[in-house]
Amino acid sequence: MASLALSYLNPGELAAHIAHYPGQVLGIAGFGRKPPAAPTADSPLIWVDMPVLDADTVFEVWTSGTPVVRASEAGIESTRNAEVLYGCFEAPQPPGESIESATFRAYTKIFDCLNSAGYPHLWRVWHYFPHINTTENGLERYHGFNVGRHDAFVAKGRMIGEQNAPAACALGSRSGPIVIYFLAGRQAGIPIENPRQTSAYHYPEQYGPRSPAFARAMLVGAGRDQKLFISGTASIVGHATRHTGDVAEQTRETLANIRALLTQAKSAGFDAFTQDHRLFLKVYLHQPDSLSLVRAQVAAEFGAMQQAVYLQADVCRADLLLEIEGVCGSPNPSPVPLKAST
Ligand code: 3EB
């Protein structure tokens, strides 16, 4: 996307970034055990209670190449430029309400927001909520989340499958509400599936009564401004978890899945290894003491093109020791000339 770039920043870098791109920050997600001091009132800011493994706080910052317009509707904080809309909100799950119902309400709100704003194509969604592997009302909370998400797609006339599923991830936070942020476009992206894996929306029932509504990756934009969103990726082949209990082998399998997605995206017209493209990764580890091992494997696989942040989280299947998400593209929001030269 011409008008979309990602940075992972520490608090000092965030202040400098905001000063450098006034009016162009689409949104900020802060990760850490403590709510970060709000660096600006000008951009949507959301916080996820999740330990960062090699720092106190990390900010994921989405920046536009052009000025953004801000809105707040039905509790969703959003910003938009000509092509992309960023939104974030906290979906509470009040005592007595199931996660299915809270998720259904949340997704209904997202689709209403996108439809009315005119950015109907959901590209990428991040979800964080506590106790993701805990059983509640007889259903694991991640499975309940999948029921609510699925039912909202159906209720809003978005059939789940290749044309409608966004790239996504869902991770267990330490506390708090369901935190959701997303990117949506005026134009549809190209969904990418992984030939090594069963599409998640075709998972058999053993993984829950409704299958997860997400695509393995989503390719958006054109030319040098393409971006590839890689969903949460783990040690799954077909639909089965591989290498239970072995973090090194799970990492190797996960990296093979990411490689497979880059190859698939290449056949769909994406070239990850040209221009100034970088691979931004968020690596979620179940066990913090696996940090140095996993970090070495990730660096060996992608070398200087990758930049990764390491977080501690519960993954959507209790037998997965890690999950990696990625964004591949140019690190800079394309500067748009303010005036034609005369
Ligand atoms: C989601 O939105 C994505 O089933 O292969 C993360 C990592 C997720 C792996 C998988 C699912 C998987 O539900 C969650």
CSV table of C-alpha atoms and ligand atoms in Angstrom, one decimal:
chain,number,residue,atom,x,y,z
A,1,MET,CA,0.0,0.0,0.0
A,2,ALA,CA,1.3,3.4,-0.9
A,3,SER,CA,-0.2,4.7,2.2
A,4,LEU,CA,0.6,2.2,4.8
A,5,ALA,CA,3.7,1.3,6.7
A,6,LEU,CA,4.5,-0.6,9.9
A,7,SER,CA,7.1,0.2,12.7
A,8,TYR,CA,7.8,-1.6,16.0
A,9,LEU,CA,9.1,1.1,18.3
A,10,ASN,CA,10.1,1.7,21.9
A,11,PRO,CA,8.6,4.7,23.8
A,12,GLY,CA,11.4,7.1,22.8
A,13,GLU,CA,11.3,6.1,19.2
A,14,LEU,CA,7.5,6.4,19.2
A,15,ALA,CA,7.7,10.1,20.3
A,16,ALA,CA,10.2,10.8,17.5
A,17,HIS,CA,8.1,8.9,15.0
A,18,ILE,CA,4.9,10.9,15.9
A,19,ALA,CA,6.8,14.2,15.6
A,20,HIS,CA,8.1,13.1,12.2
A,21,TYR,CA,4.7,12.1,10.8
A,22,PRO,CA,2.2,14.6,12.3
A,23,GLY,CA,-1.3,13.7,11.3
A,24,GLN,CA,-0.2,10.5,9.5
A,25,VAL,CA,-0.3,7.9,12.3
A,26,LEU,CA,-3.2,5.5,11.6
A,27,GLY,CA,-3.0,3.7,14.9
A,28,ILE,CA,-0.9,2.4,17.8
A,29,ALA,CA,-1.0,-0.8,19.7
A,30,GLY,CA,1.1,-1.0,22.9
A,31,PHE,CA,2.2,-4.3,24.3
A,32,GLY,CA,3.5,-4.8,27.9
A,33,ARG,CA,2.5,-5.6,31.4
A,34,LYS,CA,1.6,-1.9,32.2
A,35,PRO,CA,-0.5,0.5,30.2
A,36,PRO,CA,1.9,2.8,28.4
A,37,ALA,CA,1.7,6.5,29.1
A,38,ALA,CA,-0.4,7.8,26.3
A,39,PRO,CA,2.0,9.4,23.9
A,40,THR,CA,-0.5,11.3,21.9
A,41,ALA,CA,-4.2,12.0,21.9
A,42,ASP,CA,-4.2,12.3,18.1
A,43,SER,CA,-4.1,8.6,17.2
A,44,PRO,CA,-6.1,5.6,18.2
A,45,LEU,CA,-4.1,3.8,20.9
A,46,ILE,CA,-4.9,0.4,22.4
A,47,TRP,CA,-3.0,-1.6,25.0
A,48,VAL,CA,-2.6,-5.3,25.3
A,49,ASP,CA,-1.6,-6.8,28.6
A,50,MET,CA,1.2,-9.0,27.3
A,51,PRO,CA,4.8,-9.3,28.5
A,52,VAL,CA,7.4,-8.2,26.0
A,53,LEU,CA,10.4,-10.6,26.4
A,54,ASP,CA,13.3,-8.2,25.7
A,55,ALA,CA,11.9,-4.8,26.7
A,56,ASP,CA,9.1,-3.3,28.9
A,57,THR,CA,7.0,-2.0,26.2
A,58,VAL,CA,6.8,-2.2,22.4
A,59,PHE,CA,4.5,-0.1,20.2
A,60,GLU,CA,3.2,-1.4,16.9
A,61,VAL,CA,2.6,1.7,14.8
A,62,TRP,CA,0.8,1.9,11.5
A,63,THR,CA,1.5,5.1,9.5
A,64,SER,CA,0.0,6.5,6.4
A,65,GLY,CA,1.9,8.2,3.6
A,66,THR,CA,-0.8,10.9,3.5
A,67,PRO,CA,-2.8,12.7,6.2
A,68,VAL,CA,-5.4,10.6,8.0
A,69,VAL,CA,-9.0,11.5,8.9
A,70,ARG,CA,-10.1,10.3,12.4
A,71,ALA,CA,-13.5,9.1,13.5
A,72,SER,CA,-15.2,7.5,16.4
A,73,GLU,CA,-18.4,5.6,15.9
A,74,ALA,CA,-20.2,3.0,18.0
A,75,GLY,CA,-17.1,2.7,20.2
A,76,ILE,CA,-14.7,2.0,17.3
A,77,GLU,CA,-11.8,4.4,17.1
A,78,SER,CA,-10.8,4.7,13.5
A,79,THR,CA,-8.6,6.6,11.0
A,80,ARG,CA,-8.5,6.4,7.3
A,81,ASN,CA,-6.7,7.6,4.2
A,82,ALA,CA,-7.9,7.2,0.6
A,83,GLU,CA,-7.3,3.5,0.6
A,84,VAL,CA,-7.2,2.0,4.1
A,85,LEU,CA,-9.1,2.2,7.3
A,86,TYR,CA,-7.5,1.3,10.7
A,87,GLY,CA,-9.8,0.6,13.6
A,88,CYS,CA,-9.5,-0.5,17.2
A,89,PHE,CA,-11.7,-1.1,20.2
A,90,GLU,CA,-12.1,-3.1,23.4
A,91,ALA,CA,-15.0,-5.6,23.5
A,92,PRO,CA,-16.0,-6.2,27.0
A,93,GLN,CA,-17.3,-9.6,28.1
A,94,PRO,CA,-19.5,-8.8,31.1
A,95,PRO,CA,-20.1,-11.4,33.7
A,96,GLY,CA,-22.7,-13.8,32.5
A,97,GLU,CA,-22.1,-13.2,28.8
A,98,SER,CA,-20.4,-15.9,26.8
A,99,ILE,CA,-17.3,-15.2,24.6
A,100,GLU,CA,-19.4,-16.4,21.6
A,101,SER,CA,-21.8,-13.6,22.2
A,102,ALA,CA,-19.2,-10.9,23.0
A,103,THR,CA,-17.3,-11.9,19.8
A,104,PHE,CA,-20.4,-11.9,17.7
A,105,ARG,CA,-21.2,-8.4,18.9
A,106,ALA,CA,-17.7,-7.2,18.3
A,107,TYR,CA,-17.6,-8.6,14.7
A,108,THR,CA,-21.1,-7.2,13.9
A,109,LYS,CA,-19.7,-3.8,15.0
A,110,ILE,CA,-16.7,-4.2,12.7
A,111,PHE,CA,-18.8,-5.1,9.7
A,112,ASP,CA,-21.2,-2.3,10.3
A,113,CYS,CA,-18.3,0.2,10.6
A,114,LEU,CA,-16.7,-1.0,7.4
A,115,ASN,CA,-19.9,-1.0,5.4
A,116,SER,CA,-20.9,2.5,6.5
A,117,ALA,CA,-17.4,3.9,6.0
A,118,GLY,CA,-17.0,2.4,2.5
A,119,TYR,CA,-14.0,0.2,3.3
A,120,PRO,CA,-15.8,-3.1,3.0
A,121,HIS,CA,-12.8,-5.4,2.6
A,122,LEU,CA,-11.4,-6.7,5.9
A,123,TRP,CA,-7.7,-7.3,5.3
A,124,ARG,CA,-6.1,-8.1,8.6
A,125,VAL,CA,-7.5,-8.5,12.2
A,126,TRP,CA,-5.6,-8.9,15.5
A,127,HIS,CA,-7.4,-10.3,18.5
A,128,TYR,CA,-6.1,-10.6,22.1
A,129,PHE,CA,-8.1,-11.9,25.1
A,130,PRO,CA,-7.3,-13.6,28.4
A,131,HIS,CA,-7.7,-17.3,29.2
A,132,ILE,CA,-7.7,-18.3,25.6
A,133,ASN,CA,-7.3,-22.0,26.4
A,134,THR,CA,-9.7,-22.1,29.4
A,135,THR,CA,-12.9,-24.0,29.2
A,136,GLU,CA,-16.0,-21.9,29.8
A,137,ASN,CA,-19.6,-23.2,29.6
A,138,GLY,CA,-18.2,-26.5,28.2
A,139,LEU,CA,-16.2,-24.9,25.4
A,140,GLU,CA,-12.6,-23.7,25.1
A,141,ARG,CA,-12.7,-19.9,24.9
A,142,TYR,CA,-10.8,-19.9,21.6
A,143,HIS,CA,-13.5,-22.3,20.2
A,144,GLY,CA,-16.2,-20.0,21.6
A,145,PHE,CA,-14.5,-17.0,20.0
A,146,ASN,CA,-14.6,-18.9,16.6
A,147,VAL,CA,-18.3,-19.6,17.0
A,148,GLY,CA,-19.1,-15.9,17.5
A,149,ARG,CA,-16.8,-14.8,14.7
A,150,HIS,CA,-18.2,-17.4,12.3
A,151,ASP,CA,-21.8,-16.5,13.1
A,152,ALA,CA,-21.2,-12.8,12.6
A,153,PHE,CA,-19.7,-13.4,9.1
A,154,VAL,CA,-22.9,-15.4,8.3
A,155,ALA,CA,-25.2,-12.9,9.9
A,156,LYS,CA,-23.7,-10.0,7.9
A,157,GLY,CA,-23.9,-11.9,4.6
A,158,ARG,CA,-20.1,-12.5,4.3
A,159,MET,CA,-19.8,-16.2,3.4
A,160,ILE,CA,-16.6,-17.6,4.8
A,161,GLY,CA,-14.1,-18.8,2.3
A,162,GLU,CA,-11.5,-17.7,0.0
A,163,GLN,CA,-13.0,-14.3,-0.9
A,164,ASN,CA,-14.0,-13.1,2.6
A,165,ALA,CA,-11.7,-14.4,5.2
A,166,PRO,CA,-9.1,-11.8,6.4
A,167,ALA,CA,-5.6,-12.6,7.6
A,168,ALA,CA,-5.8,-12.8,11.4
A,169,CYS,CA,-4.3,-14.0,14.7
A,170,ALA,CA,-5.8,-14.6,18.1
A,171,LEU,CA,-3.6,-14.8,21.2
A,172,GLY,CA,-4.0,-15.1,24.9
A,173,SER,CA,-3.3,-11.9,26.9
A,174,ARG,CA,-2.8,-11.8,30.7
A,175,SER,CA,-5.9,-9.8,31.5
A,176,GLY,CA,-8.5,-7.3,30.2
A,177,PRO,CA,-11.2,-7.3,27.6
A,178,ILE,CA,-11.1,-8.7,24.1
A,179,VAL,CA,-8.8,-6.3,22.3
A,180,ILE,CA,-9.3,-6.0,18.6
A,181,TYR,CA,-7.6,-3.9,15.9
A,182,PHE,CA,-7.9,-4.2,12.2
A,183,LEU,CA,-7.0,-2.9,8.7
A,184,ALA,CA,-9.6,-2.7,6.0
A,185,GLY,CA,-9.5,-1.5,2.4
A,186,ARG,CA,-11.6,0.1,-0.3
A,187,GLN,CA,-10.2,-2.6,-2.6
A,188,ALA,CA,-10.1,-6.3,-1.9
A,189,GLY,CA,-6.8,-8.0,-1.1
A,190,ILE,CA,-5.7,-11.3,-2.5
A,191,PRO,CA,-6.1,-14.1,0.1
A,192,ILE,CA,-3.3,-16.6,0.1
A,193,GLU,CA,-3.5,-20.2,1.5
A,194,ASN,CA,-0.7,-22.5,2.4
A,195,PRO,CA,-0.5,-25.8,0.4
A,196,ARG,CA,1.1,-27.4,3.5
A,197,GLN,CA,-1.9,-26.7,5.6
A,198,THR,CA,-5.7,-27.3,5.5
A,199,SER,CA,-7.4,-23.9,5.2
A,200,ALA,CA,-8.5,-22.9,8.7
A,201,TYR,CA,-12.1,-22.3,7.4
A,202,HIS,CA,-12.1,-26.0,6.4
A,203,TYR,CA,-10.8,-27.4,9.7
A,204,PRO,CA,-12.7,-30.5,10.9
A,205,GLU,CA,-14.9,-30.3,13.9
A,206,GLN,CA,-12.3,-31.6,16.4
A,207,TYR,CA,-11.0,-28.0,16.5
A,208,GLY,CA,-14.3,-26.6,17.6
A,209,PRO,CA,-17.9,-26.5,16.5
A,210,ARG,CA,-17.2,-23.6,14.0
A,211,SER,CA,-14.0,-23.3,12.1
A,212,PRO,CA,-11.8,-20.3,12.4
A,213,ALA,CA,-12.6,-17.6,9.8
A,214,PHE,CA,-9.2,-16.5,8.6
A,215,ALA,CA,-6.9,-16.7,5.6
A,216,ARG,CA,-3.3,-17.8,5.9
A,217,ALA,CA,-2.1,-14.5,4.4
A,218,MET,CA,-3.5,-11.4,2.5
A,219,LEU,CA,-1.8,-9.5,-0.3
A,220,VAL,CA,-2.8,-5.9,-0.7
A,221,GLY,CA,-1.7,-3.0,-2.8
A,222,ALA,CA,0.3,-2.9,-6.0
A,223,GLY,CA,3.8,-2.5,-7.4
A,224,ARG,CA,6.4,-1.4,-4.9
A,225,ASP,CA,3.7,-0.6,-2.4
A,226,GLN,CA,2.5,-4.1,-2.0
A,227,LYS,CA,2.1,-5.5,1.5
A,228,LEU,CA,1.7,-9.1,2.5
A,229,PHE,CA,0.0,-9.8,5.8
A,230,ILE,CA,0.9,-13.2,7.2
A,231,SER,CA,-1.5,-14.5,9.7
A,232,GLY,CA,-0.6,-16.2,13.0
A,233,THR,CA,1.5,-19.2,11.8
A,234,ALA,CA,2.4,-22.2,13.9
A,235,SER,CA,3.7,-25.8,13.8
A,236,ILE,CA,0.6,-27.2,12.0
A,237,VAL,CA,0.8,-29.4,8.9
A,238,GLY,CA,-2.5,-30.4,7.3
A,239,HIS,CA,-4.6,-29.6,10.4
A,240,ALA,CA,-2.5,-31.4,13.0
A,241,THR,CA,-0.1,-29.9,15.5
A,242,ARG,CA,3.4,-31.2,14.9
A,243,HIS,CA,6.4,-31.6,17.3
A,244,THR,CA,4.4,-31.4,20.5
A,245,GLY,CA,6.8,-30.4,23.3
A,246,ASP,CA,9.7,-29.5,21.0
A,247,VAL,CA,10.1,-25.8,20.6
A,248,ALA,CA,13.1,-26.0,18.2
A,249,GLU,CA,11.2,-28.3,15.8
A,250,GLN,CA,8.0,-26.2,16.1
A,251,THR,CA,10.0,-23.2,15.2
A,252,ARG,CA,11.5,-24.9,12.2
A,253,GLU,CA,8.0,-26.1,11.0
A,254,THR,CA,6.5,-22.6,11.6
A,255,LEU,CA,9.3,-21.0,9.5
A,256,ALA,CA,8.7,-23.6,6.8
A,257,ASN,CA,5.1,-22.5,6.8
A,258,ILE,CA,6.0,-18.8,6.5
A,259,ARG,CA,8.4,-19.7,3.6
A,260,ALA,CA,5.6,-21.6,1.9
A,261,LEU,CA,3.3,-18.5,2.2
A,262,LEU,CA,6.0,-16.2,0.7
A,263,THR,CA,6.3,-18.7,-2.2
A,264,GLN,CA,2.5,-18.8,-2.7
A,265,ALA,CA,2.4,-15.0,-2.5
A,266,LYS,CA,5.1,-14.8,-5.1
A,267,SER,CA,2.9,-16.8,-7.5
A,268,ALA,CA,0.1,-14.3,-6.8
A,269,GLY,CA,2.4,-11.5,-7.9
A,270,PHE,CA,4.4,-10.6,-4.7
A,271,ASP,CA,8.1,-10.3,-4.7
A,272,ALA,CA,9.3,-10.3,-1.1
A,273,PHE,CA,13.0,-10.1,-1.9
A,274,THR,CA,13.3,-7.0,-4.0
A,275,GLN,CA,13.4,-3.3,-3.3
A,276,ASP,CA,13.7,-2.3,0.3
A,277,HIS,CA,11.2,-4.9,1.6
A,278,ARG,CA,11.5,-6.0,5.2
A,279,LEU,CA,9.8,-8.8,7.1
A,280,PHE,CA,8.3,-7.6,10.3
A,281,LEU,CA,7.6,-10.4,12.7
A,282,LYS,CA,5.7,-10.8,16.0
A,283,VAL,CA,6.9,-13.9,17.7
A,284,TYR,CA,4.7,-15.2,20.5
A,285,LEU,CA,6.4,-17.7,22.8
A,286,HIS,CA,4.6,-19.8,25.4
A,287,GLN,CA,7.7,-20.3,27.4
A,288,PRO,CA,9.9,-17.2,27.9
A,289,ASP,CA,13.0,-19.3,28.3
A,290,SER,CA,12.9,-20.4,24.7
A,291,LEU,CA,13.7,-16.8,23.6
A,292,SER,CA,17.3,-17.2,22.7
A,293,LEU,CA,16.8,-20.4,20.8
A,294,VAL,CA,13.9,-19.2,18.8
A,295,ARG,CA,15.5,-15.8,18.1
A,296,ALA,CA,18.6,-17.6,16.7
A,297,GLN,CA,16.4,-19.8,14.4
A,298,VAL,CA,14.4,-16.8,13.1
A,299,ALA,CA,17.6,-14.8,12.4
A,300,ALA,CA,19.2,-17.8,10.7
A,301,GLU,CA,16.1,-18.1,8.4
A,302,PHE,CA,15.5,-14.5,7.4
A,303,GLY,CA,18.7,-12.7,8.3
A,304,ALA,CA,18.9,-9.0,7.9
A,305,MET,CA,15.5,-8.6,6.2
A,306,GLN,CA,13.7,-9.5,9.4
A,307,GLN,CA,12.9,-7.4,12.4
A,308,ALA,CA,11.1,-9.2,15.2
A,309,VAL,CA,9.5,-8.5,18.5
A,310,TYR,CA,9.2,-11.3,21.1
A,311,LEU,CA,6.1,-11.5,23.3
A,312,GLN,CA,4.9,-14.1,25.8
A,313,ALA,CA,1.4,-15.4,25.1
A,314,ASP,CA,-0.8,-18.4,25.2
A,315,VAL,CA,-1.4,-19.7,21.7
A,316,CYS,CA,-4.8,-20.8,20.4
A,317,ARG,CA,-3.9,-24.5,20.8
A,318,ALA,CA,-2.4,-25.4,24.2
A,319,ASP,CA,0.1,-27.8,22.5
A,320,LEU,CA,1.6,-25.0,20.3
A,321,LEU,CA,4.7,-23.5,21.9
A,322,LEU,CA,4.9,-20.6,19.5
A,323,GLU,CA,3.2,-18.6,16.8
A,324,ILE,CA,4.7,-16.1,14.4
A,325,GLU,CA,2.8,-13.4,12.5
A,326,GLY,CA,4.4,-11.3,9.8
A,327,VAL,CA,4.1,-8.2,7.6
A,328,CYS,CA,6.3,-8.0,4.5
A,329,GLY,CA,6.7,-4.8,2.6
A,330,SER,CA,8.5,-1.5,2.5
A,331,PRO,CA,9.2,0.0,5.9
A,332,ASN,CA,8.4,3.5,4.8
A,333,PRO,CA,5.1,5.2,4.1
A,334,SER,CA,5.6,6.4,0.6
A,335,PRO,CA,6.1,10.2,0.8
A,336,VAL,CA,3.5,11.9,-1.4
A,337,PRO,CA,4.7,15.2,-2.8
A,338,LEU,CA,2.8,18.1,-1.2
A,339,LYS,CA,2.9,20.1,-4.3
A,340,ALA,CA,3.7,19.3,-7.9
A,341,SER,CA,7.1,20.8,-8.8
A,342,THR,CA,6.8,23.9,-10.9
B,1,3EB,C1,-7.3,-16.8,14.3
B,1,3EB,O1,-7.6,-15.7,14.0
B,1,3EB,C2,-5.9,-17.2,14.1
B,1,3EB,O2,-5.1,-22.9,13.4
B,1,3EB,O3,-3.2,-22.7,12.3
B,1,3EB,C3,-3.0,-18.7,15.1
B,1,3EB,C4,-2.0,-19.6,14.7
B,1,3EB,C5,-4.3,-19.1,14.8
B,1,3EB,C6,-2.3,-20.8,14.0
B,1,3EB,C7,-4.0,-22.3,13.1
B,1,3EB,C8,-4.7,-20.3,14.2
B,1,3EB,C9,-3.7,-21.1,13.8
B,1,3EB,O4,-8.1,-17.6,14.8
B,1,3EB,C10,-5.4,-18.1,15.3
